mmCIF file of C-alpha atoms in Angstrom:
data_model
loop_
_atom_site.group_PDB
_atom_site.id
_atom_site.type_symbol
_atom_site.label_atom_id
_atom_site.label_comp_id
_atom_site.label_asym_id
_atom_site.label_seq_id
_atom_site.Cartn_x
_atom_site.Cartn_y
_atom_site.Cartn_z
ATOM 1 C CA UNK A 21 -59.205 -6.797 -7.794
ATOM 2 C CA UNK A 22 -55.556 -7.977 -8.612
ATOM 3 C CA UNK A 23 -55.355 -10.848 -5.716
ATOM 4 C CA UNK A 24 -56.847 -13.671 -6.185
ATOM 5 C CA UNK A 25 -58.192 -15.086 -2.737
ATOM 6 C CA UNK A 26 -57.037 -18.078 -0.986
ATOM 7 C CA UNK A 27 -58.378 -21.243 -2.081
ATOM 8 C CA UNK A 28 -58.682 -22.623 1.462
ATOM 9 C CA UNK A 29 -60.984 -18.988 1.521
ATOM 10 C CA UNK A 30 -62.611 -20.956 -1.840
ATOM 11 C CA UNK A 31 -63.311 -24.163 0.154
ATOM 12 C CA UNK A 32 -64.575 -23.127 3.215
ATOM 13 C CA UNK A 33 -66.900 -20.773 1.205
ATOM 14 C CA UNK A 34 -68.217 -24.162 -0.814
ATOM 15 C CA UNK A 35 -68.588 -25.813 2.416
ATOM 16 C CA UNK A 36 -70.746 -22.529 4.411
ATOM 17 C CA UNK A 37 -68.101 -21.886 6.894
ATOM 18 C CA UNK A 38 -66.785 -18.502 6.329
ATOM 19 C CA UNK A 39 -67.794 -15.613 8.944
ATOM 20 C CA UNK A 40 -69.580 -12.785 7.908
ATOM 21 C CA UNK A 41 -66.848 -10.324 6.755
ATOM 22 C CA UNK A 42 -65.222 -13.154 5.121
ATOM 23 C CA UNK A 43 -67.960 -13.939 3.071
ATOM 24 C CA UNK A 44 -68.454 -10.017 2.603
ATOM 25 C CA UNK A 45 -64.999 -9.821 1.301
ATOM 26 C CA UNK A 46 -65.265 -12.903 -1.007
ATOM 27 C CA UNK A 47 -68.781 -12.267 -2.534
ATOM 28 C CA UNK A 48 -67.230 -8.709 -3.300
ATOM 29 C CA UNK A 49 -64.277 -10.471 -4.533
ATOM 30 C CA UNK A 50 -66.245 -12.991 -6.932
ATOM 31 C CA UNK A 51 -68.597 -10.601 -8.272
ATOM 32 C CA UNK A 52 -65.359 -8.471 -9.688
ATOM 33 C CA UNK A 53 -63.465 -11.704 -10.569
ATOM 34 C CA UNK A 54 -64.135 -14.567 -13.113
ATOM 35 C CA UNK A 55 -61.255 -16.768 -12.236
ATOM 36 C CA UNK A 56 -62.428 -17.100 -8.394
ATOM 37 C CA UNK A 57 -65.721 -17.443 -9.496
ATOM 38 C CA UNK A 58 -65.499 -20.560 -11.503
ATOM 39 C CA UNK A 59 -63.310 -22.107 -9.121
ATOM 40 C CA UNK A 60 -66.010 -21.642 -6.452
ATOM 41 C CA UNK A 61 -68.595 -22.842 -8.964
ATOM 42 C CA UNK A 62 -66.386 -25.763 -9.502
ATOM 43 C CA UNK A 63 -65.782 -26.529 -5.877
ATOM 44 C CA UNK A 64 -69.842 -26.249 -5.126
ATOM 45 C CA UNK A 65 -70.298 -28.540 -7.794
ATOM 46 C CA UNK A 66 -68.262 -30.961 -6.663
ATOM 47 C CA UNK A 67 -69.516 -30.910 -3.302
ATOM 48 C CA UNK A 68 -72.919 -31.666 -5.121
ATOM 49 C CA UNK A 69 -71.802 -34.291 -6.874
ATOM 50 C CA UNK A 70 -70.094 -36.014 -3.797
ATOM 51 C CA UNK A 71 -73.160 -35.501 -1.899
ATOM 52 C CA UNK A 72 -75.356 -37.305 -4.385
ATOM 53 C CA UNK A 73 -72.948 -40.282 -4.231
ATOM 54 C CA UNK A 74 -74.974 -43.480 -3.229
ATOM 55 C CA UNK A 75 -73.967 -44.638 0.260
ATOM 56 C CA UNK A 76 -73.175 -48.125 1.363
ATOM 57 C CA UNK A 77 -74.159 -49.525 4.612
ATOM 58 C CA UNK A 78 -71.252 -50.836 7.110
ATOM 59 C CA UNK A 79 -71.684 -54.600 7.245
ATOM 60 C CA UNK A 80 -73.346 -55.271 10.399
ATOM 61 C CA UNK A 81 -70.538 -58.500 11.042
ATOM 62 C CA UNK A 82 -67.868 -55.656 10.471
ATOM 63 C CA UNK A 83 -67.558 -54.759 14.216
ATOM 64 C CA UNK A 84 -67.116 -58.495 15.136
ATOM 65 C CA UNK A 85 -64.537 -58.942 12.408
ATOM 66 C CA UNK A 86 -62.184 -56.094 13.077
ATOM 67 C CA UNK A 87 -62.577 -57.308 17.337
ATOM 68 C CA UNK A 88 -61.501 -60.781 15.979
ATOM 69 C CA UNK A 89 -58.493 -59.806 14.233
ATOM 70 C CA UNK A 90 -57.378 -57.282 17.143
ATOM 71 C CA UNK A 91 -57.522 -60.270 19.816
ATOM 72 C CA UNK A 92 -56.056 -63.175 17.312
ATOM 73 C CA UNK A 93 -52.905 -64.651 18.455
ATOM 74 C CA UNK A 94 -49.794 -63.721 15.989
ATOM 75 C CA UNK A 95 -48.550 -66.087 12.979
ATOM 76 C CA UNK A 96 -46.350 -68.133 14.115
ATOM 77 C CA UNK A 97 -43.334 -67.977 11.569
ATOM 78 C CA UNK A 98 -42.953 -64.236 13.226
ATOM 79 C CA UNK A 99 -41.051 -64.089 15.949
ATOM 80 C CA UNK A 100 -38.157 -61.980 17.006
ATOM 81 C CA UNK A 101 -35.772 -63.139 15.127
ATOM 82 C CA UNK A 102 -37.386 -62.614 11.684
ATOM 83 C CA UNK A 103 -35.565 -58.876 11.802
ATOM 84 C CA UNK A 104 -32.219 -60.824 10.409
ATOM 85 C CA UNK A 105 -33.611 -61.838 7.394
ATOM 86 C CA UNK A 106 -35.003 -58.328 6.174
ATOM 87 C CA UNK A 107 -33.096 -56.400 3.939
ATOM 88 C CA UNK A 108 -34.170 -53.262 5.119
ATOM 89 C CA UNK A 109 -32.793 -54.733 9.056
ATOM 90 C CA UNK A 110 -28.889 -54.574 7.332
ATOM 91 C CA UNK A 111 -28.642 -50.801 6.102
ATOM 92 C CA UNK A 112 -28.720 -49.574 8.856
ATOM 93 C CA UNK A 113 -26.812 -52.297 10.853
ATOM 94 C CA UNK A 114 -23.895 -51.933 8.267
ATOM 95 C CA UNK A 115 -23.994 -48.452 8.782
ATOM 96 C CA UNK A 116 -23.225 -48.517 12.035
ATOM 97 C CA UNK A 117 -20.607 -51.034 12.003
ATOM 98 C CA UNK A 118 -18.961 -49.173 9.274
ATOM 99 C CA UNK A 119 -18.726 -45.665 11.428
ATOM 100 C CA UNK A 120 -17.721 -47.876 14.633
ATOM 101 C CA UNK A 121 -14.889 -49.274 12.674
ATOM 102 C CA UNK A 122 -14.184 -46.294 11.107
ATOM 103 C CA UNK A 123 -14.004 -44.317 14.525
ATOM 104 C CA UNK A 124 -11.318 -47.035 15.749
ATOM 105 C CA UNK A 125 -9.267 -47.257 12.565
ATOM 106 C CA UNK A 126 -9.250 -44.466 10.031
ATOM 107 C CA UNK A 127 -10.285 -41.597 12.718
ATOM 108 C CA UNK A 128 -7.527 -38.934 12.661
ATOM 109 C CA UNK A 129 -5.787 -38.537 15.935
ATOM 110 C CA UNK A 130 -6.419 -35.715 17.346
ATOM 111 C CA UNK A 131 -3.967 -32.618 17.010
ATOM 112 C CA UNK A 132 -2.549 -31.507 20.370
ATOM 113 C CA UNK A 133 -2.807 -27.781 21.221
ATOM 114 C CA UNK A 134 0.555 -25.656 20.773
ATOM 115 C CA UNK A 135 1.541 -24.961 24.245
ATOM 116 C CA UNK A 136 1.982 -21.281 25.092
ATOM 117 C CA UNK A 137 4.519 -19.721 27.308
ATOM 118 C CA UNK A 138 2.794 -19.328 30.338
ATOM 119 C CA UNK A 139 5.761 -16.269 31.473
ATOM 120 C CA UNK A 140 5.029 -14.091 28.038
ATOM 121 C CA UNK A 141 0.980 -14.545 28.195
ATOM 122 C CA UNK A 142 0.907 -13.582 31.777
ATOM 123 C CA UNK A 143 3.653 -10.426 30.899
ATOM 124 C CA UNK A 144 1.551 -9.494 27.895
ATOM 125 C CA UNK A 145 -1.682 -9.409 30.407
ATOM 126 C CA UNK A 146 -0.064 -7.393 32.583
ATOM 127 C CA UNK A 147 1.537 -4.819 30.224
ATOM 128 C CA UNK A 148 -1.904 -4.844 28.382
ATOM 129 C CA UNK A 149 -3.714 -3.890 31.937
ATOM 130 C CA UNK A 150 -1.100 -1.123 32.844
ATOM 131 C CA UNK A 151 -1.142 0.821 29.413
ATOM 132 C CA UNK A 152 -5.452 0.663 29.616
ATOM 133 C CA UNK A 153 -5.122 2.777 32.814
ATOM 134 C CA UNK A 154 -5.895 6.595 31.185
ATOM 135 C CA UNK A 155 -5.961 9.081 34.498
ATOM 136 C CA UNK A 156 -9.476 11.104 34.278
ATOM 137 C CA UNK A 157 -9.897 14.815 35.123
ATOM 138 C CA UNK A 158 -10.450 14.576 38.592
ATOM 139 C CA UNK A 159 -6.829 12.847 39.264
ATOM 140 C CA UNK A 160 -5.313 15.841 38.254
ATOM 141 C CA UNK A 161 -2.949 17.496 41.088
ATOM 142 C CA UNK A 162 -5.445 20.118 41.961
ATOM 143 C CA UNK A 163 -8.918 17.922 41.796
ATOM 144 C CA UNK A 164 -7.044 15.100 43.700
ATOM 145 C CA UNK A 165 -5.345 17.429 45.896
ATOM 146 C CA UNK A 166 -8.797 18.943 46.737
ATOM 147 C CA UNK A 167 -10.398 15.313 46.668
ATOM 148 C CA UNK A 168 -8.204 13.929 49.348
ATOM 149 C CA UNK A 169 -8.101 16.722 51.678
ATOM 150 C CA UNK A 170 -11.869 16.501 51.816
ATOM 151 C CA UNK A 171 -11.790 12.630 52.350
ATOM 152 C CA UNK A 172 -9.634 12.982 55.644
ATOM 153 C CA UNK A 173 -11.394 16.052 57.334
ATOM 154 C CA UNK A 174 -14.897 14.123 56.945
ATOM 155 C CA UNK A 175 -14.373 10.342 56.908
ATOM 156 C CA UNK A 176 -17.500 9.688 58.613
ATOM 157 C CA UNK A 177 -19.437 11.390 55.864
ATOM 158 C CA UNK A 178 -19.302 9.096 53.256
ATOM 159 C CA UNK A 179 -21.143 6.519 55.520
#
């Protein structure tokens, strides 16, 4: 095969989670292709190894500890205040006094909008609106003539 499989495919393989057309499709996959295969190999190896690892015990105190520091009171050279003397505290503090002062100093003003003649937009409009009215062939004398006479001898029928 040309495509290498995924190696999340690879690793859920090693760890026995695939379903069964997955593993299908990978087992024909390995069998054709040498680079997948050692990189499975290598990942079920290393599960091995892990496995074999020794394992230490938890301290039994270690419950007791951790519940100690949780409910400890603060250190006392912390308080509020301590923000000030971080570096870190004055980036971002300078930062923003910088664009605030810029934004009341150095800002551009803002360019007013040309005023347009109110007369000549409104006469364009209008000319614009008159020349898009194209008559259609029913408003030609004999349609419309036809049209209208039918319009008053029934003008309950269009009710």
């Amino acid at each position: 095969m040309e495509r290498h499989e995924d190696r999340f495919l690879l690793s859920a393989a090693a760890d026995g989670e695939l379903t069964g057309a997955e593993k299908s499709r990978l087992d024909a996959h390995v069998s054709v292709c040498a680079a997948c295969r050692g990189e499975l190999d290598a990942l079920r190896a290393l599960k091995a190894g892990v496995a074999a690892l020794p394992r230490r015990a938890m301290p039994l105190s270690l419950p007791d500890v951790v519940a100690a520091r949780l409910g400890a009171e603060p250190a006392p050279g912390r308080r509020w205040a301590a923000w000030l003397w971080e570096p870190a505290a004055w980036v971002p503090a300078g930062a923003l006094a910088a664009a605030a002062l810029w934004t009341l100093f150095a800002a551009p003003e803002p360019v007013e909008a040309e005023a347009l003649p109110l007369e000549e937009l409104m006469a364009s409009h209008a000319r614009c609106a008159v020349e898009s009215i194209v008559p259609t062939g029913d408003l030609v004398a004999a349609e419309f003539s036809s049209r209208l006479q039918s319009r008053l001898e029934a003008p309950h029928a269009r009710r």
